[in-house]
Coordinates of C-alpha atoms in Angstrom, one line a residue:
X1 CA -61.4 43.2 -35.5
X2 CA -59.8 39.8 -36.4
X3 CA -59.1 39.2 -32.8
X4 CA -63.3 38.9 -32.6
X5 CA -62.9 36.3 -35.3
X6 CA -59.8 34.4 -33.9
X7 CA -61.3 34.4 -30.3
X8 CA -64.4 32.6 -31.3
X9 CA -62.3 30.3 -33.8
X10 CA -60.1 29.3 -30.5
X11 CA -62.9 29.0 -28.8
X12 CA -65.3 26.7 -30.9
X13 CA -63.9 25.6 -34.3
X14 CA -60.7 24.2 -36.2
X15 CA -61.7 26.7 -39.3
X16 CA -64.5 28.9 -39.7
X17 CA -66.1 30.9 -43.1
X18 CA -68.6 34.0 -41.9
X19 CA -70.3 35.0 -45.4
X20 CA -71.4 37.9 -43.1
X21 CA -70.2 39.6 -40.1
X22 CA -73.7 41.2 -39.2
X23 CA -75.3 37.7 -38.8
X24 CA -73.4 36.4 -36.2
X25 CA -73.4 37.1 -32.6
X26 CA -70.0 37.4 -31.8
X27 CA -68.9 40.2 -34.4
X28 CA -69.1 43.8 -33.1
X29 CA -69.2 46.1 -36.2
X30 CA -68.9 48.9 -34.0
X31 CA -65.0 47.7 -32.4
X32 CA -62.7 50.4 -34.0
X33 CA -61.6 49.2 -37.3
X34 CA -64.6 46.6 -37.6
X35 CA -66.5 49.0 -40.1
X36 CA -67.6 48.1 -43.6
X37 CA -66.4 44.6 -43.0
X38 CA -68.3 42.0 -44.0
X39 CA -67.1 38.3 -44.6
X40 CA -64.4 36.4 -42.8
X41 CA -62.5 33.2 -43.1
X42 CA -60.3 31.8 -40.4
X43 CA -58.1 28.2 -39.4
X44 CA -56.2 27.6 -36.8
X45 CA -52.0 26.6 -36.6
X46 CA -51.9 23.6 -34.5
X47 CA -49.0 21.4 -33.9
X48 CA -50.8 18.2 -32.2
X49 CA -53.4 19.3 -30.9
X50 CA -51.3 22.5 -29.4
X51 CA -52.3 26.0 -30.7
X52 CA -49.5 28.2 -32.1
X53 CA -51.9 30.0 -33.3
X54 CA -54.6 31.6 -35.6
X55 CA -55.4 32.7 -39.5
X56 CA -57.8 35.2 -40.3
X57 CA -59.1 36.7 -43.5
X58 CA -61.2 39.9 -43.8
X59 CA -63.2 41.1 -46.8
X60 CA -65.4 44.4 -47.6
X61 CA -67.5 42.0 -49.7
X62 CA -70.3 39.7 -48.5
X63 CA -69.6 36.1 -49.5
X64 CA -65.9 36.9 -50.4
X65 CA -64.8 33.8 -49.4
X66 CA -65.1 29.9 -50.8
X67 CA -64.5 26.1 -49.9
X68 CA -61.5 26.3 -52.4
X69 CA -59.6 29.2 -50.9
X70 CA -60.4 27.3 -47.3
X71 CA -58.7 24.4 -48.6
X72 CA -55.8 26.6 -49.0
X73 CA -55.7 28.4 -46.0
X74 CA -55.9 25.3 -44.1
X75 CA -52.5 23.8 -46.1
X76 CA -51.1 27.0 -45.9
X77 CA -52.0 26.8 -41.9
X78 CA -50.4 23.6 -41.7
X79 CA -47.0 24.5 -43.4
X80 CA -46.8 28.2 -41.2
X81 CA -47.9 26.1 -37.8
X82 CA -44.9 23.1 -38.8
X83 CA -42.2 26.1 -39.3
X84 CA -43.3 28.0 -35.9
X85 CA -43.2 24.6 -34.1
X86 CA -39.8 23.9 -35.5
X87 CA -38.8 27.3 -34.6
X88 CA -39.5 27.0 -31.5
X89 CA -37.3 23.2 -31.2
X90 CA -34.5 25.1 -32.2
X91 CA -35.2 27.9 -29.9
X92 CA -35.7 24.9 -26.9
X93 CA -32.3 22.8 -28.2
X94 CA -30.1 26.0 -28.3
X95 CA -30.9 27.0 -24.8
X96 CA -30.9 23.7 -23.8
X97 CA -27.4 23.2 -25.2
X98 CA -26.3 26.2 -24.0
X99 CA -27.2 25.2 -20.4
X100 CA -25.5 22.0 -20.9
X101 CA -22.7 23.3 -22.2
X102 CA -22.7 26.0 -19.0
X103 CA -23.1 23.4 -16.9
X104 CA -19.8 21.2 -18.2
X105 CA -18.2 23.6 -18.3
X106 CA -18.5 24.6 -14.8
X107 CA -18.4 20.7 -13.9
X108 CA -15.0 20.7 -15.7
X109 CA -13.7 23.9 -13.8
X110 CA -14.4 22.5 -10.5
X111 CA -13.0 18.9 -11.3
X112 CA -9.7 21.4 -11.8
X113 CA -10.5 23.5 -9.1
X114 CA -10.9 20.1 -6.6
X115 CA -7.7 18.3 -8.3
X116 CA -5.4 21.3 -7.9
X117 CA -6.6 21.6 -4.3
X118 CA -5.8 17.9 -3.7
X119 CA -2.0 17.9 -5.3
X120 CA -1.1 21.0 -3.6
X121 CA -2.1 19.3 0.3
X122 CA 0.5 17.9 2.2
X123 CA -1.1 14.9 2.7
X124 CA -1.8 12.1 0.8
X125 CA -5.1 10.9 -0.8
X126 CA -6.2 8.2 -3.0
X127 CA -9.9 7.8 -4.2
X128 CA -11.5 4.4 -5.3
X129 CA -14.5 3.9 -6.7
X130 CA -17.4 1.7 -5.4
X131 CA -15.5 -1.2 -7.3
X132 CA -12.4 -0.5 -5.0
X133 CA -10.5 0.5 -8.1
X134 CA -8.5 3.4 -7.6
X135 CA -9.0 6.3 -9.5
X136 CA -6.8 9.6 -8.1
X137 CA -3.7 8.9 -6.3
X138 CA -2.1 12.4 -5.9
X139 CA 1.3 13.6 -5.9
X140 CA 1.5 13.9 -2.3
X141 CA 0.6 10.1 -1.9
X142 CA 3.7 9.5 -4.3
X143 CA 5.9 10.8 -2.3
X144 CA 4.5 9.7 0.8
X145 CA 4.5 6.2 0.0
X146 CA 6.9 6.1 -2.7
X147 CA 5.1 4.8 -5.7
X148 CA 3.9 6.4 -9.2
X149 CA 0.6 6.8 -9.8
X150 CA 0.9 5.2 -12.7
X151 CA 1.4 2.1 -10.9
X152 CA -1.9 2.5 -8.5
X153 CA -3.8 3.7 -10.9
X154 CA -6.4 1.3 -11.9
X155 CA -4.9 -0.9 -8.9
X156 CA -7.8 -2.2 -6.5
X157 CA -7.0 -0.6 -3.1
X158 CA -7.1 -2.7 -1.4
X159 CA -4.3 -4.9 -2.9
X160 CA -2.1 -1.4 -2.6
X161 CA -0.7 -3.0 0.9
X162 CA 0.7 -6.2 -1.0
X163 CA 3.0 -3.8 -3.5
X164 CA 5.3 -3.5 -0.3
X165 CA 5.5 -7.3 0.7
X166 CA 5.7 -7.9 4.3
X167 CA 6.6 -4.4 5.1
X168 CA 2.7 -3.4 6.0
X169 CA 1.3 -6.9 5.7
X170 CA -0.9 -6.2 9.1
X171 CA -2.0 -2.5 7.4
X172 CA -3.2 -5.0 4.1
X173 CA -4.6 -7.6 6.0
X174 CA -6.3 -5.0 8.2
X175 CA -7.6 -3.2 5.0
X176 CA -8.6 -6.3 3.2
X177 CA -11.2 -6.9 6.3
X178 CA -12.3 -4.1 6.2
X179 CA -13.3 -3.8 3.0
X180 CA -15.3 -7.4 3.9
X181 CA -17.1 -5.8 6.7
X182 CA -18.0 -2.6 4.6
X183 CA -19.9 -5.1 2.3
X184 CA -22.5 -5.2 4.9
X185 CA -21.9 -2.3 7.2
X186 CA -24.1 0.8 6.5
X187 CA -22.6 2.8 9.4
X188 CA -19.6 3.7 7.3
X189 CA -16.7 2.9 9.7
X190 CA -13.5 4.8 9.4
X191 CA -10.2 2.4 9.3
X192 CA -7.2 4.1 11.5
X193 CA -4.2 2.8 11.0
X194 CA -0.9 3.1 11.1
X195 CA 2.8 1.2 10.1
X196 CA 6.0 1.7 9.5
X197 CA 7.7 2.5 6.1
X198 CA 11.0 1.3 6.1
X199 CA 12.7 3.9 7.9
X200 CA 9.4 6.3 8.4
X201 CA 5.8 5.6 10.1
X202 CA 3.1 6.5 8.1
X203 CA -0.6 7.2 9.2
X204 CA -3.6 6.2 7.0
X205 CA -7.3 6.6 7.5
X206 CA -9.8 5.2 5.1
X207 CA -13.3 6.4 5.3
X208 CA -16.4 5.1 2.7
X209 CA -18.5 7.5 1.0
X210 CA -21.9 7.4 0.8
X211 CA -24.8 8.9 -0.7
X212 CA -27.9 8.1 1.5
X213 CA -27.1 4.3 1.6
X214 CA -25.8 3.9 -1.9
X215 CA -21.9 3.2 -1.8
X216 CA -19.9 5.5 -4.3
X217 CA -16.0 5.1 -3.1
X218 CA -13.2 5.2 -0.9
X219 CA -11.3 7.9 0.1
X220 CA -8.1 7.2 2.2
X221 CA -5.7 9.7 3.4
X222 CA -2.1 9.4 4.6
X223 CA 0.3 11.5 6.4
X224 CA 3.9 10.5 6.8
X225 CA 4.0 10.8 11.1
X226 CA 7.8 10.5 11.5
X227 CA 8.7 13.4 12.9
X228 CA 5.6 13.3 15.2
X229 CA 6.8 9.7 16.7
X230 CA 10.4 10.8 17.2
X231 CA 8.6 13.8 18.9
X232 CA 7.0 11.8 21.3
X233 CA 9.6 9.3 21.8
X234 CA 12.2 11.9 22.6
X235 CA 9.4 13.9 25.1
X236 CA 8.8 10.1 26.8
X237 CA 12.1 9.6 27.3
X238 CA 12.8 13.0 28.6
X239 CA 9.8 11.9 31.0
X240 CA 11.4 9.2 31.9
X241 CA 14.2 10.2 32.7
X242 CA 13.3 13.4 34.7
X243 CA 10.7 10.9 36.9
X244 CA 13.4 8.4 37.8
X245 CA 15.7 11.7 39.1
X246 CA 12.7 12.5 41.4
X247 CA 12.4 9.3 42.3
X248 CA 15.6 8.7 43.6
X249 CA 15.1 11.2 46.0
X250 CA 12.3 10.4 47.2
X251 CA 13.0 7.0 48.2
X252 CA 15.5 8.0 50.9
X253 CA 13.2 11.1 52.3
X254 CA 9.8 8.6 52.1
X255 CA 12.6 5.8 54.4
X256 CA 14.1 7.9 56.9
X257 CA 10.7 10.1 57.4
X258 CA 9.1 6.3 58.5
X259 CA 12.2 5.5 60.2
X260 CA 11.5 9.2 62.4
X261 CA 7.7 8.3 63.1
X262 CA 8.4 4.8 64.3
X263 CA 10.9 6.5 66.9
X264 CA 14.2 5.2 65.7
X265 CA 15.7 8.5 66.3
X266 CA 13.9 8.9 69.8
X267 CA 10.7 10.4 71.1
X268 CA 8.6 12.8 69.1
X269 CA 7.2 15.9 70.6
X270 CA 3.0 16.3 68.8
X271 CA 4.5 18.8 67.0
X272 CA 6.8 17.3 65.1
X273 CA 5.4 14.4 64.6
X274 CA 2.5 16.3 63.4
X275 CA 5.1 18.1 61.3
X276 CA 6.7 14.9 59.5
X277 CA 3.4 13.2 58.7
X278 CA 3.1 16.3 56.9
X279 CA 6.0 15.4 54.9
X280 CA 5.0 11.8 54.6
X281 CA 1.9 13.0 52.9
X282 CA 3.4 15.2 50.4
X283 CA 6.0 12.4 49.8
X284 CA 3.4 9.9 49.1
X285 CA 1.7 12.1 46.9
X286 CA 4.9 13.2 44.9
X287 CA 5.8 9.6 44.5
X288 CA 2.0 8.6 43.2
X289 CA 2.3 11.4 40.6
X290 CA 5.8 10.0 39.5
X291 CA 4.4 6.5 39.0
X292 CA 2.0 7.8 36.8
X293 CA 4.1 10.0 34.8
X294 CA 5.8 6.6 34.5
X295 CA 3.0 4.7 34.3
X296 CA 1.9 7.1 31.0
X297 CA 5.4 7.2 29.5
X298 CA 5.7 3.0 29.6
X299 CA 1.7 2.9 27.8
X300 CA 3.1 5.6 25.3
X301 CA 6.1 3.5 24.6
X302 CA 4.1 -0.2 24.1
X303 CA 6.3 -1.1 27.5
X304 CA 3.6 -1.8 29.5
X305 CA 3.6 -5.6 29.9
X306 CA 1.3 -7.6 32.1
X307 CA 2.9 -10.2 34.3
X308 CA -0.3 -12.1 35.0
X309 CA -1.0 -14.5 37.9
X310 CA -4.0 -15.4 40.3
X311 CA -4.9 -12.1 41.8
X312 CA -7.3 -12.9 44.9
X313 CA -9.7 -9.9 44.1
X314 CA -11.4 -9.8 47.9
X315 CA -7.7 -9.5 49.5
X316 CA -6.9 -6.9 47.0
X317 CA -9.8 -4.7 47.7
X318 CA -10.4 -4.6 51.1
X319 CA -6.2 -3.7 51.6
X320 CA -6.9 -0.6 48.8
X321 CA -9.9 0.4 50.4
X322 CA -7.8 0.0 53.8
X323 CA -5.1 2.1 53.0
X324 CA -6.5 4.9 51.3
X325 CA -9.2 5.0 54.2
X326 CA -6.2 5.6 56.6
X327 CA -4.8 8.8 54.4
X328 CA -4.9 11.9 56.6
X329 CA -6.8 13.8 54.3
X330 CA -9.4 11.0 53.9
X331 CA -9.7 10.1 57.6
X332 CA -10.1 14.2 58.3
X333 CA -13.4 13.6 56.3
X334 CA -15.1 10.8 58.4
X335 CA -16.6 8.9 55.2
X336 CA -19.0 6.2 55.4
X337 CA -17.0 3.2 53.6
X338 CA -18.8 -0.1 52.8
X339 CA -17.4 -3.0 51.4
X340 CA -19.4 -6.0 50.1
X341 CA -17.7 -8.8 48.3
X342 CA -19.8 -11.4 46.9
X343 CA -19.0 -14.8 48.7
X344 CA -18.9 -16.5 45.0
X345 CA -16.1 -14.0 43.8
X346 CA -13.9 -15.8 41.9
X347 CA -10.0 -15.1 41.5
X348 CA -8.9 -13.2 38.3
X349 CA -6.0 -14.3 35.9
X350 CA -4.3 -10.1 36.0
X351 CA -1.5 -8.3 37.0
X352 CA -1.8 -7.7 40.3
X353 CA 0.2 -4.1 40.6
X354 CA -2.0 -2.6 37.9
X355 CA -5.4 -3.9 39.2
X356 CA -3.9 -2.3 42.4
X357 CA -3.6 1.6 40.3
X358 CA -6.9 0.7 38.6
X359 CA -8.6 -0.1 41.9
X360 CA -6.7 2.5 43.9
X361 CA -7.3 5.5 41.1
X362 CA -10.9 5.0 41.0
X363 CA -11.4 4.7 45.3
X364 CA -8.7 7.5 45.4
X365 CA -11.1 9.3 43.6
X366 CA -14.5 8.5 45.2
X367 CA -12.6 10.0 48.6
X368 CA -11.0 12.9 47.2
X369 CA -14.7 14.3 45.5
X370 CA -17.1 13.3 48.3
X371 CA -17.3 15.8 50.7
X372 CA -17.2 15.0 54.7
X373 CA -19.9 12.4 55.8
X374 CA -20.3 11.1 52.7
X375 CA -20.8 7.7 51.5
X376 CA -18.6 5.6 49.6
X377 CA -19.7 1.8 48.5
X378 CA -17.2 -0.3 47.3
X379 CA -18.9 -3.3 45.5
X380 CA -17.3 -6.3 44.0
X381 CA -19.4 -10.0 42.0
X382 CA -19.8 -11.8 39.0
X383 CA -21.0 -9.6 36.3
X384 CA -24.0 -11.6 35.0
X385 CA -24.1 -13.4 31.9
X386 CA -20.0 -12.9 31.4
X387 CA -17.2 -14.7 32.0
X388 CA -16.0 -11.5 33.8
X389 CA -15.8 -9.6 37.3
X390 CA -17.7 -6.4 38.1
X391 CA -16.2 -3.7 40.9
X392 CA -18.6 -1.2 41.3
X393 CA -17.4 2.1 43.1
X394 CA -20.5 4.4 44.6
X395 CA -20.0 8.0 45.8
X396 CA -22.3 10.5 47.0
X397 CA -19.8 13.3 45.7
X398 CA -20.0 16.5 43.9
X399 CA -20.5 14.4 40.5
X400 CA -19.0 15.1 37.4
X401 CA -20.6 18.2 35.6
X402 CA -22.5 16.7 32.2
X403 CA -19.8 19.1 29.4
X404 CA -16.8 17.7 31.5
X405 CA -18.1 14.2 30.8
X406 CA -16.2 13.7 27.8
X407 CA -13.2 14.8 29.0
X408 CA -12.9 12.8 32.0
X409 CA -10.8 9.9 30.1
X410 CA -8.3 12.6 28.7
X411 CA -5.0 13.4 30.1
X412 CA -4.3 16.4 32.6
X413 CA -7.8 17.0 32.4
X414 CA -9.4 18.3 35.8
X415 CA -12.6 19.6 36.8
X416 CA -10.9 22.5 38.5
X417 CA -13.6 24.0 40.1
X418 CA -14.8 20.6 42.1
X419 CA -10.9 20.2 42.6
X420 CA -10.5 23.8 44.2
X421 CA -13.7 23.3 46.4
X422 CA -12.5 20.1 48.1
X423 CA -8.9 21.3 48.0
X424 CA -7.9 17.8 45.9
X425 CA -4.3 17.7 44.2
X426 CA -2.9 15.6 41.8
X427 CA -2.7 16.0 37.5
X428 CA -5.6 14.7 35.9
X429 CA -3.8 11.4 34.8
X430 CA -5.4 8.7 37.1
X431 CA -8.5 8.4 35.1
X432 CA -6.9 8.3 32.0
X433 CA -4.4 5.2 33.1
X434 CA -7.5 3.4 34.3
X435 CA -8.8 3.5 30.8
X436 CA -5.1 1.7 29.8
X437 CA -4.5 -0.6 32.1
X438 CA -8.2 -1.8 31.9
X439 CA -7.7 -1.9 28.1
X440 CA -4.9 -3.7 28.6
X441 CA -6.8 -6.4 30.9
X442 CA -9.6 -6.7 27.9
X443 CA -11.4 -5.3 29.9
X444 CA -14.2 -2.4 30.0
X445 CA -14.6 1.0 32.4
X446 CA -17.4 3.3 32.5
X447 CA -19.2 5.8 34.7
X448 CA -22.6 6.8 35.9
X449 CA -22.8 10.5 37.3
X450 CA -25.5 13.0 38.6
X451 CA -23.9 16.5 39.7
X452 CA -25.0 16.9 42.9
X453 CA -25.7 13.5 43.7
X454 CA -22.6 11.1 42.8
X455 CA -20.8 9.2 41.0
X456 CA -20.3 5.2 40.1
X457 CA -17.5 3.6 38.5
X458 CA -17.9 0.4 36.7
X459 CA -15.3 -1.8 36.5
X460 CA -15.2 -5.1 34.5
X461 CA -12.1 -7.3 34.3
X462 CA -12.2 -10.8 32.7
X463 CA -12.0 -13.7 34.8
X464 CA -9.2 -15.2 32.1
X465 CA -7.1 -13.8 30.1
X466 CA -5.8 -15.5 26.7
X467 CA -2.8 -17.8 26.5
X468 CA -2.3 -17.8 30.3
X469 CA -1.9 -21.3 32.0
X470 CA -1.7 -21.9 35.8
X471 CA 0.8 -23.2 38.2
X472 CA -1.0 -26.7 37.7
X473 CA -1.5 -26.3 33.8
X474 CA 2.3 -25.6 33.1
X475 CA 3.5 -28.2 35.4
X476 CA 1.2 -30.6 33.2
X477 CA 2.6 -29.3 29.8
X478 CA 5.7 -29.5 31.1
X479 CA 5.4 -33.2 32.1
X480 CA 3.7 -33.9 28.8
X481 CA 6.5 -32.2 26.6
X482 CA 9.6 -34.2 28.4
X483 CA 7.3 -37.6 28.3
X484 CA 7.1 -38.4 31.6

C-alpha cells in the first residue's frame, strides 16, 4: 500500500501528510494490505534534485501524523538520501579505479610485451619522439652500430650521425634534411639510406609516424647489410667474369662468320649462306645478352661512368632505327617504320654508346612485340617547356597487359606469353638498363600502353648535363688559367 503513497509523492510533491486515506483519490483501500489504514506521511530522498528515493509512514489512526514529526522525517530524509548518494560515489570510484587499474595494467603488459619483441629482432630500431629526442634504442641497434644506449638515449636523432664524425657525415647530413622537409611534409616520406661502418655497411630507413596529421615520432630501423654486399659483389664479379669468357669467343665466330658472307673464302651456295646468317643472328643476339649482363654487373658495381660529348641525336636515331630495321627477324615482318625528327632538334651533351642501348632497347622492343604489318613511329623534338629532348617510340603491338605493368622496369621479368606468341628471345634485362642509363643521363622514361592496341615509350634526356664544358669552353678555360 505505500507504493500508492510514494507514487503520487514522486509524482506531485517533495512531502506529503494524508490525515485520511479514504479522502483522497489515489488510495485504493481495497489493494491487498491497504485495509484499516488510514493516515499517511511521506518525503522524498533527493540528492540535487535526483531521486534516490521515497519515505513513507502508515498509521491505523486518522490524523496520526503532525507538522513536528514531518519536520523530522524530512531531516531524517535528508541524512538517509546523503549516505545512499555517497554510497553510491564509492560504489562509482571503486569500479572506476578498478577499471583503471585494469586498464594499466594491461597498458603496462603490452609496453613489456612490445619492448621484448623489439630486443629480441635482429634488427635495429630507435624511436624518437615528435621532439626528435630519442626514447628506445634497443639492443640490437647497440650492437649494430656500436654505441650504448645510454649514450643515445635522450640524444636528438638526428645528431646520432655526428657521434661517428666523418664516417656517415652524408647519412647525417641526409638525415638532418630530412628532418627540415618533415617540418612541412604531411605525406610522411620514408628516408633510405645506407653507409658504411668502418669495416661493415649498414642500411637505415627512417619513417615518421603519424596520427591523422598530428606528428608523434620517428621510428628508424637498421640492419647491418655486410654480408648482403659481399654477396652481391662476389655474384657480379662472378658475372663478370663468366661474360668476358663468352665474349671472347664470340668475337672470333661474329669476324670470321662476316669474313664467310662477304666471300673471302669463295662463293656461297643459298644454302649456306642462308645457313651462316643463321649463325650471325644467334651471334649477335648472344653478344647483346653479354653486354647487358655486363651492362647490369658495371650499374651494380657504381662502374658505370658517362664519357659525355655532343651526341648528334638525328644521326644517332635514324642509324638505330637502320640497323635494327635490317635484322632478319624484323625485315621477315615487313613493319611500317616512320621517322620524324624535328628540324630544331638540338644536339645533347650524353654518352653516346648508352643513348645508343637506351635508343636501341626501346626500338628493339617496338619490333620484337608488334606483329607483321604493324606500325612503328619513331619520333624525336624539344620537349616543351624543358630544357630537355623528347624521343617518343609508337607501336601498334600486343601492348603490355595492365598486372605486368609494374613489373616491366624489373630485372629478368618477361611477359612470357606475348614473348611465346611472337617467338621473341632475350632475358628481360633491356627495359630495366633503360631505366639506368636514363637515370644516369638525369633523365626520365615512361610508358603508355593499351593491350591490344600498343605501346609508347617516352624518352626524355636533358639537353646539358652538369659540369660538362665543350671543345670551345675548355680551350677558353685553358687559355684563361695559363694567362694567355
Amino acid at each position: 500500500p505505500a507504493e500508492q503513497v510514494a507514487t503520487w509523492l514522486i509524482q506531485h510533491e517533495q512531502y506529503v501528510v494524508v490525515n485520511d486515506l479514504h479522502k483522497v483519490d489515489f488510495w485504493d483501500p481495497d489493494a491487498p494490505g491497504a485495509a484499516g489504514l488510514r493516515s499517511a506521511m511521506g518525503v522524498l530522498l533527493e540528492t540535487n534534485d535526483d531521486v534516490q528515493g521515497v519515505m513513507v509512514l502508515l498509521s491505523h489512526r486518522v490524523n496520526a501524523f503532525s507538522e513536528e514529526q514531518v519536520r523530522l522525517l524530512l531531516a531524517a530524509a535528508n541524512q538517509v538520501a546523503s549516505h545512499i548518494s555517497s554510497a553510491e560515489l564509492y560504489h562509482l570510484i571503486r569500479e572506476q579505479a578498478e577499471r583503471l587499474g585494469h586498464l594499466l595494467r594491461q597498458e603496462q603488459e603490452e609496453a613489456e610485451r612490445n619492448t621484448a619483441i623489439l630486443e629480441s629482432i635482429a634488427d635495429g630500431v630507435i624511436l624518437a619522439d615528435a621532439d626528435g629526442s630519442v626514447m628506445l634504442f634497443n639492443s640490437a641497434a647497440e650492437r649494430i652500430l656500436d654505441l650504448p644506449r645510454e649514450q643515445v638515449q635522450g640524444q636528438l636523432l638526428s645528431e646520432l650521425g655526428k657521434l661517428y664524425g666523418e664516417r656517415v657525415r652524408t647519412w647525417a647530413q641526409a638525415l638532418d634534411q630530412w628532418a627540415h622537409q618533415l617540418k612541412t611534409d604531411t605525406e610522411g616520406r620514408a628516408l633510405d639510406q645506407r653507409f658504411d661502418l668502418g669495416n661493415r655497411v649498414v642500411s637505415v630507413n627512417v619513417s615518421p609516424v603519424f596520427s591523422g596529421e598530428r606528428f608523434l615520432g620517428t621510428v628508424a630501423v637498421f640492419r647491418d647489410i655486410t654480408r648482403d654486399v659481399e654477396i652481391d659483389r662476389i655474384k657480379s664479379d662472378f658475372i663478370t667474369r663468366v661474360s668476358h669468357e663468352f665474349r671472347t669467343p664470340l668475337t672470333p665466330i661474329k669476324g670470321y662468320t662476316d669474313l664467310l658472307l662477304m666471300g673471302a673464302a669463295g662463293s656461297l651456295a643459298e644454302q649456306q649462306e642462308n645457313a651462316l646468317a643463321k649463325i650471325k643472328s644467334n651471334v649477335d643476339r648472344l653478344a647483346t645478352l653479354v653486354d647487358d649482363v655486363l651492362s647490369i654487373a658495371k650499374i651494380d658495381r657504381g662502374l658505370q661512368k658517362l664519357e659525355i660529348v655532343e651526341v648528334d641525336l638525328r644521326e644517332l636515331i635514324i642509324n638505330v632505327v637502320d640497323r635494327l630495321q635490317q635484322r632478319p627477324h624484323h625485315a621477315a615482318r615487313n613493319h611500317t617504320v616512320n621517322v620524324e625528327i624535328a628540324k630544331d632538334l638540338p644536339n645533347i651533351q650524353a654518352d653516346r654508346d648508352r643513348v645508343i642501348n637506351i635508343i636501341a632497347n626501346v626500338v628493339d622492343n617496338a619490333f620484337s612485340y608488334t606483329p607483321a604489318g604493324g606500325k612503328i613511329d619513331v619520333e624525336a623534338a624539344r620537349q616543351p617547356g624543358t630544357n630537355s629532348v623528347l624521343i617518343t617510340v609508337r607501336d601498334t603491338g600486343l601492348g603490355i597487359p595492365e598486372n605486368f605493368r609494374e613489373k616491366v622496369w624489373q630485372r629478368f621479368e618477361r611477359y612470357e606469353e606475348h614473348a611465346l606468341e611472337l617467338e621473341v628471345s632475350g632475358t628481360g634485362l633491356g627495359l630495366p638498363i633503360v631505366k639506368e642509363l636514363v637515370a644516369l643521363h638525369n633523365g626520365d622514361v615512361w610508358f603508355e600502353s593499351e593491350e591490344g592496341v600498343g605501346t609508347t615509350f617516352f624518352i626524355s634526356l636533358p639537353i646539358n648535363q652538369p659540369g660538362y664544358m665543350t671543345t670551345t669552353q675548355t680551350m677558353m678555360a685553358n687559355t684563361e688559367s695559363t694567362g694567355d
